[in-house]
XYZ file of C-alpha atoms in Angstrom:
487
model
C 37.100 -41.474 8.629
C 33.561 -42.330 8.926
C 31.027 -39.576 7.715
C 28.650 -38.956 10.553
C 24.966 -39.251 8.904
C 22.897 -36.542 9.132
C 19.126 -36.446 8.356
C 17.567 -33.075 7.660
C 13.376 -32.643 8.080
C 12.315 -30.231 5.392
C 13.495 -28.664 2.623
C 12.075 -24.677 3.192
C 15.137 -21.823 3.723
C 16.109 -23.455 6.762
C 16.352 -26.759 5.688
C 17.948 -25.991 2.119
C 20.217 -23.542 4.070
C 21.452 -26.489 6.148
C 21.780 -28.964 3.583
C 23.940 -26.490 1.795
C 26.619 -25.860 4.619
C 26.927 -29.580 5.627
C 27.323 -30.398 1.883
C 30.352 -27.984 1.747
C 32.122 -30.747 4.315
C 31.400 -33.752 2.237
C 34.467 -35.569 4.502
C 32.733 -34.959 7.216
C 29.126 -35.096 6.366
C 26.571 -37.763 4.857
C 23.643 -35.810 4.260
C 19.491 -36.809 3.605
C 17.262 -34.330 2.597
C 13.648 -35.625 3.228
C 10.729 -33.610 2.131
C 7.185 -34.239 2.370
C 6.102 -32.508 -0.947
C 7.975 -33.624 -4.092
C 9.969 -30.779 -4.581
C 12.496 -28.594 -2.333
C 11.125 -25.054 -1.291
C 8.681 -25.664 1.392
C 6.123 -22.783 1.750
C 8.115 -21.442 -0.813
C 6.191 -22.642 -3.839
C 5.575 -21.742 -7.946
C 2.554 -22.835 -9.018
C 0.689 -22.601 -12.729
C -2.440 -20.530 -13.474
C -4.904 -20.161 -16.165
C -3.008 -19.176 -18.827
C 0.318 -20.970 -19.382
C 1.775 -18.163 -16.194
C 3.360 -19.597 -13.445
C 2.859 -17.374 -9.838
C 5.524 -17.868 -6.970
C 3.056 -18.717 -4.307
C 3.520 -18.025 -0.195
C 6.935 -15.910 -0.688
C 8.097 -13.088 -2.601
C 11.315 -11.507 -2.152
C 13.218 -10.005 0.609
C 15.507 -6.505 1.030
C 19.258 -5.744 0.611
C 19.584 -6.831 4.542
C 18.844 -10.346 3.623
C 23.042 -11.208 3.111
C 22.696 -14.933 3.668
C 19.541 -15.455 1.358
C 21.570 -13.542 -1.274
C 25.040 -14.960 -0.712
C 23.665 -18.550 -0.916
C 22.172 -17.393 -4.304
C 25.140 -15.905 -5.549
C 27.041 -19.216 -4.881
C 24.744 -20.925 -7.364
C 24.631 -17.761 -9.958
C 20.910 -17.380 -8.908
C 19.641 -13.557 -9.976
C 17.246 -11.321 -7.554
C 15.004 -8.275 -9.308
C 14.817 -4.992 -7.881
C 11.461 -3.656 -6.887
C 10.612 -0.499 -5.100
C 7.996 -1.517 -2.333
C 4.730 0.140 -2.796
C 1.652 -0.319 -0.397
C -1.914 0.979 -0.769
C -3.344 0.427 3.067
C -7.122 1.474 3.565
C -10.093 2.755 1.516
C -11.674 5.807 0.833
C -10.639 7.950 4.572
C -8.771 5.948 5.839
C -6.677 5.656 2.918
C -3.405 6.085 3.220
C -0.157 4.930 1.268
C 4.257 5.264 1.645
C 4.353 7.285 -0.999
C 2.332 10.068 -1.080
C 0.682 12.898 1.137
C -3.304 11.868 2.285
C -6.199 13.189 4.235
C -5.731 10.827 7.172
C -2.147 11.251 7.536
C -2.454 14.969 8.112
C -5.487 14.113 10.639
C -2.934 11.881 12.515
C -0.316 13.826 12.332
C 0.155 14.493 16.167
C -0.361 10.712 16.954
C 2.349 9.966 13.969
C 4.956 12.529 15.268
C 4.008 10.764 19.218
C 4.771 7.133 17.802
C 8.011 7.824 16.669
C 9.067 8.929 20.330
C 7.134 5.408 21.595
C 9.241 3.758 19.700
C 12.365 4.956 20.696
C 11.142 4.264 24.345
C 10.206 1.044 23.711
C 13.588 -0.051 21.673
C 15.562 1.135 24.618
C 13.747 -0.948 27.092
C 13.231 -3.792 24.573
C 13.786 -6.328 27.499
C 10.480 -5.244 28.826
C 8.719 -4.494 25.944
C 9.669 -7.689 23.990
C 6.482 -9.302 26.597
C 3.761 -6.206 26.109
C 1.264 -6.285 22.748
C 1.535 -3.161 20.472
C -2.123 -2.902 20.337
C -2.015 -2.640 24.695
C 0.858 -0.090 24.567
C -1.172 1.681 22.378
C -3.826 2.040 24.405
C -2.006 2.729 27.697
C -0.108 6.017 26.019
C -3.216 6.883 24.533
C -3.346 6.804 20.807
C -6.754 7.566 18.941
C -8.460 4.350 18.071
C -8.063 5.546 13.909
C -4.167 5.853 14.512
C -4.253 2.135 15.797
C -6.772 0.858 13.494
C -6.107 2.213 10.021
C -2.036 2.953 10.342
C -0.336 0.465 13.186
C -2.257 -2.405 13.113
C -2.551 -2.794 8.479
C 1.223 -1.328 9.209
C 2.114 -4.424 11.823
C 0.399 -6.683 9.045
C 2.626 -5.883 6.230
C 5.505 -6.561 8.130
C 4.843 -9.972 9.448
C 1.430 -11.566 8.618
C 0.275 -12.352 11.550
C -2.746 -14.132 11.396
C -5.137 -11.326 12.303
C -2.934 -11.163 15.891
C -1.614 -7.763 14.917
C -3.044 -6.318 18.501
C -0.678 -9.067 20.537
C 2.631 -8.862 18.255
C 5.458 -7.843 20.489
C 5.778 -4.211 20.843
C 9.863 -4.663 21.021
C 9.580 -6.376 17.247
C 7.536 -3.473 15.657
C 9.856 -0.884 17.310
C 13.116 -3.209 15.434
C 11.061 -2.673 12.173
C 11.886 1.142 12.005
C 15.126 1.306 14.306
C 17.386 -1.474 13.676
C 20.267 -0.252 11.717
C 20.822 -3.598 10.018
C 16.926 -4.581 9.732
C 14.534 -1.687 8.789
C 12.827 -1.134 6.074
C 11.615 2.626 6.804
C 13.359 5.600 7.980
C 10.372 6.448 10.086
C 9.118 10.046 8.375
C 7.421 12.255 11.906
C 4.936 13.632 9.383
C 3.587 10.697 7.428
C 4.640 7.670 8.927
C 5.898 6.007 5.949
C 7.045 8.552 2.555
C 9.841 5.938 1.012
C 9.454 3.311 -1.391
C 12.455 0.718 -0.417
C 14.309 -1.255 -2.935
C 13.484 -4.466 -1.958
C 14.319 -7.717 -4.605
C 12.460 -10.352 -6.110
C 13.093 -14.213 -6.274
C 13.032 -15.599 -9.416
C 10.795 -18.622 -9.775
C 10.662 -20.830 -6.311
C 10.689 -24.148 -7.813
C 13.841 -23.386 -10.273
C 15.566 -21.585 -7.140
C 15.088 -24.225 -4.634
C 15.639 -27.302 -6.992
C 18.879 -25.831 -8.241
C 20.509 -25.217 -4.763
C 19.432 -28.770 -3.918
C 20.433 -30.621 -6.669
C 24.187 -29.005 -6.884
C 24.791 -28.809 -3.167
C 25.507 -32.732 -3.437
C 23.206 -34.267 -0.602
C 20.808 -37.028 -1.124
C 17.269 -35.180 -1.652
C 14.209 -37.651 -1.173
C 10.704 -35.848 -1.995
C 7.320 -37.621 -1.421
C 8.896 -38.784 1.822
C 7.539 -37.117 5.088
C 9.178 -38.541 8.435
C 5.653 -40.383 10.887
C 8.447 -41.360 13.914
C 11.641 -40.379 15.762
C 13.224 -42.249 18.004
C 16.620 -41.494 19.928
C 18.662 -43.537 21.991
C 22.236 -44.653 22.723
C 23.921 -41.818 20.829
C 21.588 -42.372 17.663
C 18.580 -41.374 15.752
C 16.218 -43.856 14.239
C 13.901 -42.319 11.386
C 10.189 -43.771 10.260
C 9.122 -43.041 7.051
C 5.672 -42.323 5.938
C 5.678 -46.188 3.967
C 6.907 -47.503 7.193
C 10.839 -47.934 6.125
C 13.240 -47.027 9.031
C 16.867 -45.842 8.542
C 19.502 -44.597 11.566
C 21.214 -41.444 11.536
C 23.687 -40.019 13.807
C 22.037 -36.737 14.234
C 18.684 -35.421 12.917
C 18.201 -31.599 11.902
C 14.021 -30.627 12.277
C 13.891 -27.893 9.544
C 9.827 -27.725 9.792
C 7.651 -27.011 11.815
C 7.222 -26.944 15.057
C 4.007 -28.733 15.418
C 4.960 -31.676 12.834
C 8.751 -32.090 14.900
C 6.430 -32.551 18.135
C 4.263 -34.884 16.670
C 6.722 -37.315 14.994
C 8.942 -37.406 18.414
C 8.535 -40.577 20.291
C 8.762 -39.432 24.092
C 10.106 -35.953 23.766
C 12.095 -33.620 26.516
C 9.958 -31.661 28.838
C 11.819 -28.760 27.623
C 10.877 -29.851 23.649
C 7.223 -29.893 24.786
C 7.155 -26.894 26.319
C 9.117 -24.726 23.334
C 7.477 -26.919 20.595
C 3.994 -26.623 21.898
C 3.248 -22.825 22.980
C 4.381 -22.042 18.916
C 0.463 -20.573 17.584
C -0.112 -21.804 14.125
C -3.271 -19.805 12.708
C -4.332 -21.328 9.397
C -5.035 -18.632 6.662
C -6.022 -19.003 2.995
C -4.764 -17.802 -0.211
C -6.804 -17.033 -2.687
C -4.976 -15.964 -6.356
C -7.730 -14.231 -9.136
C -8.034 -12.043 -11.513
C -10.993 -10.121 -9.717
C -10.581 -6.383 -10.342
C -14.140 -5.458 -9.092
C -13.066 -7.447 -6.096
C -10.159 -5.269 -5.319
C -11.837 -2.252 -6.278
C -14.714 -2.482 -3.391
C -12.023 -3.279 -0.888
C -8.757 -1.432 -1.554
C -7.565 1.463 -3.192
C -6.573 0.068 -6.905
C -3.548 1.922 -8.110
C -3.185 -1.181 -10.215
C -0.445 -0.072 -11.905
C 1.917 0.999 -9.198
C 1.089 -0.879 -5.957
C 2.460 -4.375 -4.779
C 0.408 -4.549 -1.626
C -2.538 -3.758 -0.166
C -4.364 -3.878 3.133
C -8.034 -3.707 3.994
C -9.357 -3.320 7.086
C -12.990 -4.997 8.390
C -15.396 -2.359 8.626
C -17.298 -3.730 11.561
C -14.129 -4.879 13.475
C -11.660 -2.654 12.449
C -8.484 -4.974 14.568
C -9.266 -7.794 11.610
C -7.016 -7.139 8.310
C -7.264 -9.451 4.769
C -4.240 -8.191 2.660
C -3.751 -8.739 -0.946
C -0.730 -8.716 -3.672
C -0.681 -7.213 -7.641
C 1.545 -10.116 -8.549
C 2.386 -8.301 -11.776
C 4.171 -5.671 -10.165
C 6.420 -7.890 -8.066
C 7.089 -10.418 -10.281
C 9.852 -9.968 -13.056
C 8.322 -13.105 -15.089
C 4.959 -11.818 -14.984
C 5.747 -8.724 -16.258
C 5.125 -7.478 -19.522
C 1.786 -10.179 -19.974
C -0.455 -7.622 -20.067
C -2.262 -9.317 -16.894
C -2.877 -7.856 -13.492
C -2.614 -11.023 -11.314
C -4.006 -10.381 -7.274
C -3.271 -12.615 -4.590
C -5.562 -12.468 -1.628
C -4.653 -13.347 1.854
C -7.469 -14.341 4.527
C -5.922 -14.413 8.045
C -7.089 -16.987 10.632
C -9.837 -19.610 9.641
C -11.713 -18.835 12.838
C -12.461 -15.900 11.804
C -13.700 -17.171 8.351
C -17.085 -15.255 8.925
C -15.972 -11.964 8.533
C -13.529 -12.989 5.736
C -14.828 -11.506 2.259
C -13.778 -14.025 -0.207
C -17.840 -14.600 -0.807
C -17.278 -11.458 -2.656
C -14.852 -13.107 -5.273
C -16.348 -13.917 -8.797
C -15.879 -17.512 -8.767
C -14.995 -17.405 -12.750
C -11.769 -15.553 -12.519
C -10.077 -17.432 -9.245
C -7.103 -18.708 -10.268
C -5.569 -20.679 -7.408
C -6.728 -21.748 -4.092
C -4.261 -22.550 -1.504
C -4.027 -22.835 2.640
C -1.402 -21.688 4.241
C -0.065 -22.033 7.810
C 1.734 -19.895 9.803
C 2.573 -18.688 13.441
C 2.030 -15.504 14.495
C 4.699 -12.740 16.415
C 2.794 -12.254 18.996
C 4.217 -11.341 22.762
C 3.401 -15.164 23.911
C 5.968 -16.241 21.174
C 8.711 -14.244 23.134
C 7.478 -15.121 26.342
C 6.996 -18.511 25.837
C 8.640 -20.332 22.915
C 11.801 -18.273 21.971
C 13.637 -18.584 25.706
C 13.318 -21.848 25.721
C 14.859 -22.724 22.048
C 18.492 -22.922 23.210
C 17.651 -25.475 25.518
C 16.518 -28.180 22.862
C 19.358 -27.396 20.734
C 21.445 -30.362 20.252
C 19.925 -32.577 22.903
C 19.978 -36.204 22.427
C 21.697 -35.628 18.502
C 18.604 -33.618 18.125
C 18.728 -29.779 16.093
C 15.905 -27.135 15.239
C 15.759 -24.629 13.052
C 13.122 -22.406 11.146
C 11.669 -19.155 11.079
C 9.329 -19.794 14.243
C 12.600 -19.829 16.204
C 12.660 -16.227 15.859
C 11.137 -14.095 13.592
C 9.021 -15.015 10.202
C 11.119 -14.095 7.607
C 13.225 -16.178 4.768
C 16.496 -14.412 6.167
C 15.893 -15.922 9.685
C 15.086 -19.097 8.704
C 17.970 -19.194 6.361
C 20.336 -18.198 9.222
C 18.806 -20.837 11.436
C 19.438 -23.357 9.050
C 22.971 -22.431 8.902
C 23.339 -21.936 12.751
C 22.190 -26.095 12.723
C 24.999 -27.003 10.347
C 27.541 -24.979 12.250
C 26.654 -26.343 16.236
C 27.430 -29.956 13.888
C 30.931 -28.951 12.513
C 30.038 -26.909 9.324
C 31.705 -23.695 9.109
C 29.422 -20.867 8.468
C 30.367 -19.745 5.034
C 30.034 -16.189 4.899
C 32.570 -14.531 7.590
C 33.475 -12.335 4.998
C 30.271 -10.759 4.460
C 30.080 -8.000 7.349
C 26.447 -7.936 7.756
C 25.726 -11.364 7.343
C 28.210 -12.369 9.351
C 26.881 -9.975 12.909
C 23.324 -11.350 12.031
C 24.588 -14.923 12.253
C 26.601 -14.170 15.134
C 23.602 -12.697 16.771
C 21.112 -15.525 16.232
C 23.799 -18.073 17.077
C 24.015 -16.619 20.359
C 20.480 -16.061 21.551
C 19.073 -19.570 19.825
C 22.145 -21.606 20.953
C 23.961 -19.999 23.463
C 26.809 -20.301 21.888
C 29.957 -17.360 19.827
C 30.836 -18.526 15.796
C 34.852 -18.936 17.582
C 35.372 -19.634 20.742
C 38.624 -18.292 22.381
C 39.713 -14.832 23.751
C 36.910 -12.976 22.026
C 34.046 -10.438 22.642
C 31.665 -12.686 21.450
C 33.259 -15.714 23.841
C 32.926 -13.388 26.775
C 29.284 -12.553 26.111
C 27.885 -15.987 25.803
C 29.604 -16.682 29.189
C 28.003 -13.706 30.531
C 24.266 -14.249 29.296
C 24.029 -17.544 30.336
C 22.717 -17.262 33.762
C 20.728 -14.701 32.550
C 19.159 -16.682 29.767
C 18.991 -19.542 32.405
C 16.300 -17.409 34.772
C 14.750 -15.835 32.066
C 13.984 -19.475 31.093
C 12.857 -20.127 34.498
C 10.863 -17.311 34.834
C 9.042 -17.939 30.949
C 8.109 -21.505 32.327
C 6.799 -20.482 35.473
C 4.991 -17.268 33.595
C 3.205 -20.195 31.444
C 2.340 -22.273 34.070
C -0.193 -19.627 35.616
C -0.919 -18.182 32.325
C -2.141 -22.095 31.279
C -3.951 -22.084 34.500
C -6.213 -18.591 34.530
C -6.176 -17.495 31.065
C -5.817 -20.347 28.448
């Protein structure tokens, strides 16, 4: 039989999680992993410091929930390390943290124990509220402007990095965060807000992780090879490289992002432009040092027990920087007797109000940019509707976290939800929990049950699909006039 040739864009989560379910149908399944840096991972990177210490850079762990990550490290006998999540948020007043009583906790303690009922609102009318902006909701129920400022907003941060967005992230998504059985991280606490500190794991190092999933899932890996054109016709897919060499494939899996899969397609669907191009990439840096004067101006420095850390701008109090104590997160940087900060400045256009000008020059480590899209109501209104409708056109498949939400979990599942539309079985039906979240994605991102026959899941996709179909509509016309009077 011949194998059917598959190309795959990108080796992140999504892309690595793809490779690694076609490879387990190597009778079905020729498979090309092409990757524009030289090894697999994509954001997820380990780079060296000062020091002979290598950081992982970009990512660092996940929680329990993550069953796909975890199962596709168990199949290659990679180890996670527990970590209890710890987070300082604020400075002086406004200080706050999960894990212990503080002065502006018990002044918001009305808005706190409010929240918690908002929430539960806005989960059970999530089909609304998956369009409206925390930081408008907010406003409209009328929370105090510290509540939003010092405890939602550095709260919405943590979660998903957004780019200084956190106003405009979907209301619906932060309201998941605490209330989704099979998601959250919290058990929301009506007196504090936050009082746990959730075992969450560590990766080990990226580049170890990454390279040995790639290079014992038995697919042809090609780094130092980014893809300049596409071109489909006549049932196949031909493939450009960056040195000008072309090859065919039979279908072509985009596991990066969105803006590079636009770019590289020669004459693209209507539909492609449209869900391709409304994804918001904000470009933020990261800066890695050993500045503890730094983080003492800016945060509260329990150096010794905190992970993370959010500080909020002082003249514009909706703009967050976060940082990182690498050396409590992770398990080969322990024990070096260095305390190892990462700092994260959110949105380049915003570079102004950024305080990295406060960083002793002497003990930065690592520079790196970083880019990244931001959950922000637009992304559900304008870009996730529409991704079922590129799926598989013209031999064409997309995957990766901005299908969804930003985290590795997501874009693992997406990756596998690619390989499975193409014939690979997902490989984890045994695995409760990561089994429903597959099932879940699978349906909203492709329309489409795991089995289809006389089956709940069957019935459901039947019965969405007109809905999906004029909630489709109605995104594209919502965009149209939304381009027109407010873009």
């Amino acid at each position: 039989m011949m194998l059917k040739r598959v190309l795959v864009v990108g080796s992140g989560a999504a892309g690595t999680a793809a490779a690694y379910s076609l490879s387990r149908c190597a009778d079905k399944f020729d498979v090309q992993v092409w990757e524009k840096a030289p090894v697999p991972g994509g954001v997820a990177t380990t780079s060296e410091i000062k020091g002979g210490l290598v950081i992982n850079d970009g990512v660092q762990g996940g929680c329990p929930t993550y069953r796909n990550v975890l199962n596709i490290m168990k199949e290659f006998n990679l180890e996670t390390n527990p970590v209890h999540l710890t987070v300082s948020f604020g400075k002086g007043k406004t200080a706050w943290t999960n894990y212990a009583p503080s002065e502006l906790t018990e002044k918001l303690q009305n808005d706190i124990a409010r929240f918690e009922k908002l929430l539960k609102f806005i989960n059970k009318f999530e089909a609304i509220f998956i369009f409206l902006p925390i930081g408008k909701v907010l406003k409209w129920y009328g929370f105090s402007d510290d509540f939003c400022n010092y405890m939602v907003f550095p709260l919405t941060a943590l979660f998903f990095g957004t780019g200084n967005q956190v106003p405009y992230v979907s209301s619906a998504i932060m309201a998941r965060v605490f209330l989704d059985d099979d998601l959250r991280l919290f058990d929301y606490d009506s007196k504090r807000l936050l009082s746990q500190t959730p075992e969450m794991f560590a990766f080990p190092k990226l580049v170890n992780m990454y390279k040995t999933i790639m290079d014992n899932c038995g697919v042809k890996f090609h780094g130092n090879r980014s893809v300049s054109e596409v071109r489909r016709s006549s049932g196949k897919v031909t493939v450009k490289d960056q040195s000008g060499k072309v090859e065919e494939f039979d279908e072509i899996i985009f596991a990066c992002d969105a803006e590079t899969a636009l770019k590289v397609l020669v004459n693209p669907t209507f539909m492609e432009r449209k869900a391709l191009g409304n994804v918001r990439y904000f470009n933020d840096l990261i800066i890695t040092h050993e500045d503890e004067d730094y983080m003492n101006k800016y945060y509260e420095l329990h150096k010794d027990v905190d992970q993370y850390f959010i500080h909020t701008d002082d003249k514009d109090p909706e703009k967050i920087e976060m940082s990182f104590n690498l050396a409590n997160y992770q398990p080969h940087l322990r024990g070096k007797n260095r305390n190892i900060y990462q700092t994260i400045y959110l949105n380049d256009q915003l570079r102004s109000i950024w305080t990295e000008k406060d960083l002793d020059p002497d003990k930065i480590l690592l520079r790196r940019w970083w880019r990244q899209f931001a959950h922000s109501w637009h992304h559900y209104a304008f870009v996730v509707p529409l991704v079922r409708y590129i799926q598989g056109k013209q031999n064409t498949w997309y995957c990766g976290a901005y299908t969804l939400i930003n985290t590795h979990e997501i874009a693992t599942i997406s990756g596998l939800a690619a390989a499975h539309r193409l014939g690979a079985p997902y490989p984890f039906p045994h695995d409760k929990l990561a089994a429903k979240q597959f099932d879940q994605y699978l349906l909203v991102l492709h329309g489409h049950p795991r089995t289809f026959g006389l089956n709940k899941t069957t019935l459901l996709s039947y019965a969405m699909a007109p809905f999906m179909m004029v909630f489709a509509g109605l995104s594209l016309i919502f965009n149209f006039f939304y381009s027109i009077f407010f873009a």
